[in-house]
CSV table of C-alpha atoms and ligand atoms in Angstrom, one decimal:
chain,number,residue,atom,x,y,z
F,24,UNK,CA,-24.5,-1.6,-4.2
F,25,UNK,CA,-26.7,0.8,-6.2
F,26,UNK,CA,-26.3,1.2,-9.9
F,27,UNK,CA,-22.8,2.3,-11.4
F,28,UNK,CA,-22.2,5.4,-12.6
F,29,UNK,CA,-21.6,5.3,-16.3
F,30,UNK,CA,-17.5,6.1,-15.8
F,31,UNK,CA,-17.5,3.2,-13.0
F,32,UNK,CA,-15.8,-0.3,-14.4
F,33,UNK,CA,-18.3,-2.4,-14.5
F,34,UNK,CA,-17.7,-6.3,-14.8
F,35,UNK,CA,-19.2,-6.2,-18.5
F,36,UNK,CA,-16.6,-4.4,-19.9
F,37,UNK,CA,-14.2,-5.8,-18.1
F,38,UNK,CA,-10.8,-6.5,-20.0
F,39,UNK,CA,-10.7,-10.0,-18.5
F,40,UNK,CA,-8.2,-12.3,-17.0
F,41,UNK,CA,-4.9,-13.9,-18.4
F,42,UNK,CA,-6.1,-17.4,-18.2
F,43,UNK,CA,-9.6,-17.7,-19.1
F,44,UNK,CA,-11.3,-18.9,-15.8
F,45,UNK,CA,-14.9,-20.3,-15.1
F,46,UNK,CA,-17.6,-16.8,-14.6
F,47,UNK,CA,-18.0,-16.8,-10.7
F,48,UNK,CA,-21.4,-18.2,-9.9
F,49,UNK,CA,-22.4,-15.8,-6.9
F,50,UNK,CA,-19.8,-13.3,-6.6
F,51,UNK,CA,-18.6,-10.5,-9.3
F,52,UNK,CA,-15.4,-10.3,-11.0
F,53,UNK,CA,-13.8,-8.5,-9.0
F,54,UNK,CA,-15.4,-9.7,-5.9
F,55,UNK,CA,-13.6,-13.0,-6.8
F,56,UNK,CA,-10.2,-11.5,-6.6
F,57,UNK,CA,-11.1,-10.1,-3.8
F,58,UNK,CA,-10.9,-13.1,-2.5
F,59,UNK,CA,-7.9,-14.5,-4.2
F,60,UNK,CA,-6.1,-11.8,-2.4
F,61,UNK,CA,-7.6,-12.2,1.2
F,62,UNK,CA,-6.8,-16.0,0.4
F,63,UNK,CA,-2.6,-15.1,-0.6
F,64,UNK,CA,0.1,-16.6,1.3
F,65,UNK,CA,1.3,-12.3,1.0
F,66,UNK,CA,-2.0,-10.9,2.3
F,67,UNK,CA,-1.0,-13.6,5.6
F,68,UNK,CA,2.3,-11.7,5.5
F,69,UNK,CA,1.0,-8.0,5.8
F,70,UNK,CA,0.3,-8.5,9.5
F,71,UNK,CA,4.0,-9.4,10.4
F,72,UNK,CA,5.5,-6.3,8.1
F,73,UNK,CA,6.6,-2.8,9.3
F,74,UNK,CA,4.5,0.1,8.2
F,75,UNK,CA,6.5,2.3,10.3
F,76,UNK,CA,7.5,0.4,13.7
F,77,UNK,CA,8.8,-2.6,13.3
F,78,UNK,CA,6.5,-5.4,14.1
F,79,UNK,CA,7.9,-6.5,17.8
F,80,UNK,CA,7.6,-2.5,19.2
F,81,UNK,CA,4.1,-3.5,19.7
F,82,UNK,CA,1.2,-4.9,20.0
F,83,UNK,CA,-1.5,-2.0,19.4
F,84,UNK,CA,1.1,-0.3,16.6
F,85,UNK,CA,-1.0,-0.4,12.4
F,86,UNK,CA,1.3,-3.2,10.4
F,87,UNK,CA,1.0,-3.2,7.0
F,88,UNK,CA,-1.5,-5.6,6.9
F,89,UNK,CA,-3.8,-3.0,9.1
F,90,UNK,CA,-3.1,-0.4,7.5
F,91,UNK,CA,-4.6,-2.0,4.5
F,92,UNK,CA,-7.9,-3.4,6.0
F,93,UNK,CA,-8.6,1.0,6.7
F,94,UNK,CA,-7.0,1.4,3.4
F,95,UNK,CA,-9.8,-0.6,2.2
F,96,UNK,CA,-12.5,0.3,4.2
F,97,UNK,CA,-11.6,4.4,2.7
F,98,UNK,CA,-11.3,3.4,-0.6
F,99,UNK,CA,-14.8,1.0,-0.5
F,100,UNK,CA,-16.5,4.2,1.2
F,101,UNK,CA,-15.5,6.5,-1.1
F,102,UNK,CA,-16.3,4.4,-4.1
F,103,UNK,CA,-19.9,3.7,-3.2
F,104,UNK,CA,-20.5,7.4,-2.5
F,105,UNK,CA,-19.4,8.0,-5.9
F,106,UNK,CA,-21.6,5.4,-7.3
F,107,UNK,CA,-18.0,3.9,-9.1
F,108,UNK,CA,-17.1,-0.4,-8.5
F,109,UNK,CA,-16.5,-1.1,-5.3
F,110,UNK,CA,-15.7,-4.3,-4.8
F,111,UNK,CA,-13.0,-3.3,-7.4
F,112,UNK,CA,-11.9,-0.7,-4.6
F,113,UNK,CA,-11.9,-3.1,-2.4
F,114,UNK,CA,-10.0,-5.9,-4.2
F,115,UNK,CA,-7.0,-3.0,-5.2
F,116,UNK,CA,-6.9,-1.7,-2.2
F,117,UNK,CA,-6.0,-5.4,-0.6
F,118,UNK,CA,-3.3,-6.0,-2.8
F,119,UNK,CA,-1.7,-2.5,-3.1
F,120,UNK,CA,1.3,-3.4,-0.6
F,121,UNK,CA,1.9,-6.8,-1.0
F,122,UNK,CA,4.9,-6.5,-2.3
F,123,UNK,CA,6.0,-4.9,0.2
F,124,UNK,CA,10.0,-5.9,1.5
F,125,UNK,CA,10.2,-6.5,5.3
F,126,UNK,CA,10.7,-3.0,7.3
F,127,UNK,CA,8.6,-1.2,5.3
F,128,UNK,CA,10.8,1.9,2.6
F,129,UNK,CA,13.8,1.4,4.3
F,130,UNK,CA,13.9,-2.5,3.2
F,131,UNK,CA,12.5,-1.2,-0.3
F,132,UNK,CA,15.3,1.2,-0.5
F,133,UNK,CA,18.0,-1.5,0.6
F,134,UNK,CA,16.9,-3.9,-1.5
F,135,UNK,CA,16.5,-1.4,-5.0
F,136,UNK,CA,19.9,-0.4,-4.1
F,137,UNK,CA,21.0,-4.0,-4.2
F,138,UNK,CA,19.1,-4.6,-7.3
F,139,UNK,CA,20.6,-1.6,-9.3
F,140,UNK,CA,22.2,-2.3,-13.0
F,141,UNK,CA,19.4,-5.6,-12.1
F,142,UNK,CA,16.4,-3.6,-13.0
F,143,UNK,CA,15.7,-2.3,-9.6
F,144,UNK,CA,13.4,-3.8,-6.9
F,145,UNK,CA,10.3,-1.3,-6.3
F,146,UNK,CA,7.3,-2.7,-4.3
F,147,UNK,CA,4.8,-1.9,-6.6
F,148,UNK,CA,6.2,-3.9,-9.4
F,149,UNK,CA,6.7,-6.5,-7.0
F,150,UNK,CA,2.8,-6.3,-5.7
F,151,UNK,CA,1.9,-7.3,-9.6
F,152,UNK,CA,4.4,-10.2,-9.7
F,153,UNK,CA,3.6,-11.6,-7.1
F,154,UNK,CA,0.1,-11.8,-8.7
F,155,UNK,CA,1.3,-12.1,-11.5
F,156,UNK,CA,3.7,-15.6,-10.9
F,157,UNK,CA,4.5,-16.0,-7.3
F,158,UNK,CA,2.4,-17.2,-5.5
F,159,UNK,CA,1.4,-21.1,-6.1
F,160,UNK,CA,-2.0,-22.1,-5.4
F,161,UNK,CA,-3.7,-22.9,-8.4
F,162,UNK,CA,-3.3,-25.8,-11.1
F,163,UNK,CA,-3.3,-24.1,-14.0
F,164,UNK,CA,-1.6,-20.9,-13.6
F,165,UNK,CA,1.2,-19.2,-11.9
F,166,UNK,CA,0.0,-16.0,-9.5
F,167,UNK,CA,-4.0,-15.2,-8.9
F,168,UNK,CA,-5.2,-14.7,-12.2
F,169,UNK,CA,-6.8,-11.3,-10.8
F,170,UNK,CA,-8.6,-9.5,-14.1
F,171,UNK,CA,-6.6,-6.8,-15.9
F,172,UNK,CA,-8.6,-3.8,-13.9
F,173,UNK,CA,-7.0,-4.7,-10.4
F,174,UNK,CA,-4.1,-5.7,-11.6
F,175,UNK,CA,-4.1,-2.0,-13.5
F,176,UNK,CA,-4.5,-0.5,-9.7
F,177,UNK,CA,-1.9,-2.2,-8.5
F,178,UNK,CA,0.5,-0.2,-10.8
F,179,UNK,CA,0.7,2.7,-9.2
F,180,UNK,CA,4.1,3.9,-10.7
F,181,UNK,CA,6.2,2.8,-13.0
F,182,UNK,CA,9.4,4.2,-14.6
F,183,UNK,CA,9.1,4.5,-18.5
F,184,UNK,CA,11.6,1.6,-18.8
F,185,UNK,CA,9.5,-0.6,-16.6
F,186,UNK,CA,6.6,0.5,-18.4
F,187,UNK,CA,7.3,-1.3,-21.9
F,188,UNK,CA,8.1,-4.5,-20.0
F,189,UNK,CA,4.6,-4.3,-18.5
F,190,UNK,CA,3.0,-4.8,-22.2
F,191,UNK,CA,-0.8,-3.2,-22.0
F,192,UNK,CA,-0.6,-2.5,-18.4
F,193,UNK,CA,2.5,-0.3,-19.0
F,194,UNK,CA,1.0,1.8,-22.2
F,195,UNK,CA,-1.1,4.0,-19.4
F,196,UNK,CA,2.5,5.1,-18.6
F,197,UNK,CA,4.3,5.7,-21.8
F,198,UNK,CA,1.2,7.2,-22.9
F,199,UNK,CA,0.7,8.8,-20.1
F,200,UNK,CA,-3.0,8.0,-19.4
F,201,UNK,CA,-5.0,7.9,-15.7
F,202,UNK,CA,-6.3,4.6,-14.3
F,203,UNK,CA,-9.5,4.0,-13.9
F,204,UNK,CA,-11.5,6.0,-11.3
F,205,UNK,CA,-10.9,2.9,-8.5
F,206,UNK,CA,-7.5,2.8,-9.1
F,207,UNK,CA,-7.6,6.6,-8.5
F,208,UNK,CA,-9.4,6.2,-5.5
F,209,UNK,CA,-7.1,3.7,-3.9
F,210,UNK,CA,-3.9,5.8,-3.9
F,211,UNK,CA,-5.6,8.9,-1.7
F,212,UNK,CA,-7.2,6.5,0.2
F,213,UNK,CA,-4.3,4.9,0.9
F,214,UNK,CA,-2.5,8.4,1.4
F,215,UNK,CA,-5.8,9.1,3.6
F,216,UNK,CA,-5.1,6.1,5.8
F,217,UNK,CA,-1.1,6.7,6.3
F,218,UNK,CA,-1.0,10.3,7.4
F,219,UNK,CA,-3.6,9.4,9.9
F,220,UNK,CA,-2.4,6.1,11.6
F,221,UNK,CA,0.7,7.4,11.3
F,222,UNK,CA,0.1,10.6,13.7
F,223,UNK,CA,-1.5,7.8,16.1
F,224,UNK,CA,1.3,5.5,16.2
F,225,UNK,CA,3.4,8.5,16.4
F,226,UNK,CA,1.6,10.0,19.4
F,227,UNK,CA,1.1,6.7,21.0
F,228,UNK,CA,5.0,5.4,20.7
F,229,UNK,CA,6.2,9.1,22.1
F,230,UNK,CA,8.0,10.6,19.3
F,231,UNK,CA,6.1,13.1,18.3
F,232,UNK,CA,4.0,15.3,20.9
F,233,UNK,CA,0.5,16.8,21.0
F,234,UNK,CA,2.1,20.0,21.4
F,235,UNK,CA,3.8,19.6,18.1
F,236,UNK,CA,0.6,18.8,16.7
F,237,UNK,CA,-0.9,22.0,17.4
F,238,UNK,CA,1.2,23.5,14.5
F,239,UNK,CA,0.2,21.5,11.9
F,240,UNK,CA,-2.7,23.6,10.3
F,241,UNK,CA,-5.5,20.4,10.3
F,242,UNK,CA,-4.7,18.9,13.4
F,243,UNK,CA,-5.0,22.2,15.5
F,244,UNK,CA,-8.4,23.1,13.5
F,245,UNK,CA,-10.0,19.6,14.6
F,246,UNK,CA,-8.4,19.3,18.1
F,247,UNK,CA,-9.9,22.5,19.1
F,248,UNK,CA,-13.1,21.5,17.6
F,249,UNK,CA,-13.2,18.4,20.1
F,250,UNK,CA,-11.8,20.4,22.8
F,251,UNK,CA,-14.7,23.6,22.2
F,252,UNK,CA,-17.5,20.6,22.2
F,253,UNK,CA,-16.1,18.2,25.0
F,254,UNK,CA,-13.8,20.8,27.4
F,255,UNK,CA,-11.4,19.5,29.9
F,256,UNK,CA,-11.2,16.1,27.6
F,257,UNK,CA,-7.4,14.9,27.4
F,258,UNK,CA,-5.8,11.9,26.3
F,259,UNK,CA,-6.5,8.9,23.5
F,260,UNK,CA,-9.8,10.2,23.6
F,261,UNK,CA,-8.9,14.0,22.5
F,262,UNK,CA,-6.5,12.3,19.7
F,263,UNK,CA,-9.3,9.9,18.2
F,264,UNK,CA,-11.9,12.3,18.1
F,265,UNK,CA,-9.5,14.6,16.4
F,266,UNK,CA,-8.0,12.0,14.1
F,267,UNK,CA,-11.8,10.4,13.4
F,268,UNK,CA,-12.8,14.3,12.3
F,269,UNK,CA,-8.8,14.8,9.9
F,270,UNK,CA,-10.4,11.2,8.2
F,271,UNK,CA,-13.6,12.6,7.9
F,272,UNK,CA,-13.0,16.0,6.3
F,273,UNK,CA,-10.5,14.3,3.3
F,274,UNK,CA,-12.8,12.1,2.7
F,275,UNK,CA,-16.0,14.4,2.2
F,276,UNK,CA,-13.0,17.1,0.1
F,277,UNK,CA,-12.3,13.9,-2.0
F,278,UNK,CA,-16.1,12.9,-2.6
F,279,UNK,CA,-16.8,16.0,-3.4
F,280,UNK,CA,-14.1,17.7,-5.3
F,281,UNK,CA,-14.1,14.5,-7.5
F,282,UNK,CA,-17.4,14.8,-7.9
F,283,UNK,CA,-17.2,18.3,-9.0
F,284,UNK,CA,-14.2,16.8,-11.2
F,285,UNK,CA,-16.6,15.2,-13.1
F,286,UNK,CA,-19.6,17.0,-13.4
F,287,UNK,CA,-17.0,19.9,-14.9
F,288,UNK,CA,-14.9,17.0,-17.6
F,289,UNK,CA,-17.9,15.3,-18.2
F,290,UNK,CA,-16.1,12.1,-18.8
F,291,UNK,CA,-18.5,9.7,-19.8
F,292,UNK,CA,-17.5,6.5,-19.5
F,293,UNK,CA,-14.3,4.7,-19.2
F,294,UNK,CA,-12.6,5.4,-22.0
F,295,UNK,CA,-13.2,8.8,-21.3
F,296,UNK,CA,-11.8,8.8,-17.4
F,297,UNK,CA,-8.8,7.2,-18.7
F,298,UNK,CA,-8.3,10.0,-21.4
F,299,UNK,CA,-9.2,12.7,-18.6
F,300,UNK,CA,-6.9,14.8,-16.8
F,301,UNK,CA,-7.1,13.2,-12.9
F,302,UNK,CA,-10.5,13.0,-11.9
F,303,UNK,CA,-9.9,12.4,-7.9
F,304,UNK,CA,-8.4,14.9,-6.0
F,305,UNK,CA,-8.9,17.1,-3.3
F,306,UNK,CA,-9.9,20.4,-2.8
F,307,UNK,CA,-6.9,23.1,-2.9
F,308,UNK,CA,-7.1,24.0,0.8
F,309,UNK,CA,-7.5,20.2,1.4
F,310,UNK,CA,-4.3,19.0,-0.8
F,311,UNK,CA,-1.9,22.0,1.2
F,312,UNK,CA,-3.3,20.8,4.4
F,313,UNK,CA,-2.3,17.3,4.1
F,314,UNK,CA,1.0,18.1,2.0
F,315,UNK,CA,1.8,20.2,5.2
F,316,UNK,CA,1.2,16.7,7.6
F,317,UNK,CA,3.0,15.4,5.6
F,318,UNK,CA,5.7,17.5,5.6
F,319,UNK,CA,5.8,17.7,9.8
F,320,UNK,CA,5.4,13.6,9.3
F,321,UNK,CA,8.1,13.0,7.8
F,322,UNK,CA,10.7,15.3,9.5
F,323,UNK,CA,9.5,14.2,13.0
F,324,UNK,CA,8.2,11.1,12.8
F,325,UNK,CA,9.8,9.5,9.4
F,326,UNK,CA,13.2,11.1,10.6
F,327,UNK,CA,13.1,10.4,13.8
F,328,UNK,CA,16.3,9.3,15.4
F,329,UNK,CA,14.7,6.4,17.2
F,330,UNK,CA,13.0,5.4,13.8
F,331,UNK,CA,16.0,6.4,11.8
F,332,UNK,CA,18.0,3.5,13.8
F,333,UNK,CA,15.6,1.1,13.1
F,334,UNK,CA,15.9,1.8,9.4
F,335,UNK,CA,19.7,1.8,9.5
F,336,UNK,CA,19.3,-2.2,11.2
F,337,UNK,CA,17.1,-2.5,8.9
F,338,UNK,CA,19.0,-1.9,5.3
F,339,UNK,CA,22.0,-4.0,7.2
F,340,UNK,CA,19.7,-6.8,7.5
F,341,UNK,CA,18.3,-6.5,3.9
F,342,UNK,CA,21.5,-5.8,2.8
F,343,UNK,CA,24.0,-8.5,4.2
F,344,UNK,CA,20.9,-11.5,3.2
F,345,UNK,CA,21.4,-10.3,-0.3
F,346,UNK,CA,25.3,-9.9,-0.7
F,347,UNK,CA,25.1,-13.2,1.5
F,348,UNK,CA,23.1,-15.3,-1.2
F,349,UNK,CA,24.4,-13.4,-4.4
F,350,UNK,CA,27.9,-14.6,-3.5
F,351,UNK,CA,27.3,-18.1,-2.3
F,352,UNK,CA,23.6,-18.8,-4.3
F,353,UNK,CA,24.2,-22.9,-2.4
F,354,UNK,CA,22.8,-20.8,1.0
F,355,UNK,CA,19.1,-20.2,-0.1
F,356,UNK,CA,16.8,-22.6,0.5
F,357,UNK,CA,16.2,-25.3,-2.2
F,358,UNK,CA,13.4,-23.8,-4.3
F,359,UNK,CA,14.6,-20.5,-4.7
F,360,UNK,CA,18.7,-21.8,-5.4
F,361,UNK,CA,16.0,-23.3,-8.7
F,362,UNK,CA,15.2,-20.1,-10.1
F,363,UNK,CA,16.4,-19.1,-13.6
F,364,UNK,CA,17.5,-15.5,-12.8
F,365,UNK,CA,19.4,-15.4,-9.6
F,366,UNK,CA,19.0,-11.6,-8.6
F,367,UNK,CA,15.5,-11.2,-9.1
F,368,UNK,CA,14.8,-14.6,-7.3
F,369,UNK,CA,17.0,-13.8,-4.1
F,370,UNK,CA,14.9,-10.3,-4.3
F,371,UNK,CA,11.7,-12.3,-4.4
F,372,UNK,CA,12.8,-14.3,-1.6
F,373,UNK,CA,14.1,-11.8,1.1
F,374,UNK,CA,11.1,-9.6,0.2
F,375,UNK,CA,8.7,-12.3,1.0
F,376,UNK,CA,10.2,-12.1,4.4
F,377,UNK,CA,8.2,-11.1,7.6
F,378,UNK,CA,10.1,-8.6,9.4
F,379,UNK,CA,10.7,-11.5,12.2
F,380,UNK,CA,11.2,-14.0,9.5
F,381,UNK,CA,13.9,-11.5,8.0
F,382,UNK,CA,15.9,-10.6,11.7
F,383,UNK,CA,16.1,-14.2,12.6
F,384,UNK,CA,17.3,-15.7,9.5
F,385,UNK,CA,20.4,-13.1,9.6
F,386,UNK,CA,20.6,-14.4,12.7
F,387,UNK,CA,20.7,-17.9,11.3
F,388,UNK,CA,23.7,-16.4,8.3
F,389,UNK,CA,25.9,-14.1,10.5
F,390,UNK,CA,25.3,-15.2,14.4
F,391,UNK,CA,27.6,-18.1,14.9
F,392,UNK,CA,26.1,-20.5,17.0
F,393,UNK,CA,22.7,-20.3,15.7
F,394,UNK,CA,21.4,-22.5,13.4
E,403,MG,MG1,-0.3,1.6,2.1
């Protein structure tokens, strides 16, 4: 790694871990965070959790795991180009979706509705709960005992009410200051990854078509470039060549715009970054192009009737399980019955489920003849 910029997060300035750990001998503190995340149970479960398409719908669609790897790769590239802490960007990216429920946003919305009046459910905060509390891997502490900076990056957004319960991690939501540039980058890397892979998966599934996408500025511009360079090219290669150009222009635009913002605002150091306006940004033009793509995907893919049907089923599975466990906690596996805060440990149990486990558990609970 080339020398870090003054406004990057440096290991030397880290606010450290909640429990004192021996310093690592051959890796940075943030590499150690990354390694702990990769070895966690929650990380392996990402393989069987929905991004947009439910895990069993097809072998080639993104899952939470492959989405997460794409986010990490994009975030690292951007961090390195801006001389930010690549290890930290990687650790945050790999952890960013650990708290997702089965069935993606449908599962989260259903669980949030179940937990209304009990503190709600938010996947960001659940990711933090996993790394701070729920992983059981170390003798000396609960969770993974990650550095402050990785934990800060995991909490992307948070209500004022929740922020008050997060201690120093919640302060920035109350004081309206910014997280590190590494954390800001991961949010954008997430967006770049999902917008583009959802176009790819949407086309692959047949739920959206090339003709529809030609109405979206960014797609139309780059598919025209590809067609001009390779007349007669069609099918998957046209799609992939277009998508890689879209990812590239978004990444380059983000790097250049952010570098310009840094020069203009000259935050000086990390403390300056925290007090400035958000510095990581797209140009106005690309920002608008991204929003147009998001609107397109929302209308044509996420609201497609076939996706909505699955969404409805997912919501039912989650709320059926929740109601059954709340009405009779003896139905829970023993280790979850012991949870002191009953509704929260039921939410932890359901949130930890993979898609297929939730489907199986639902069948076991509600289908006579299953055990
Ligand atoms: Mg994500």
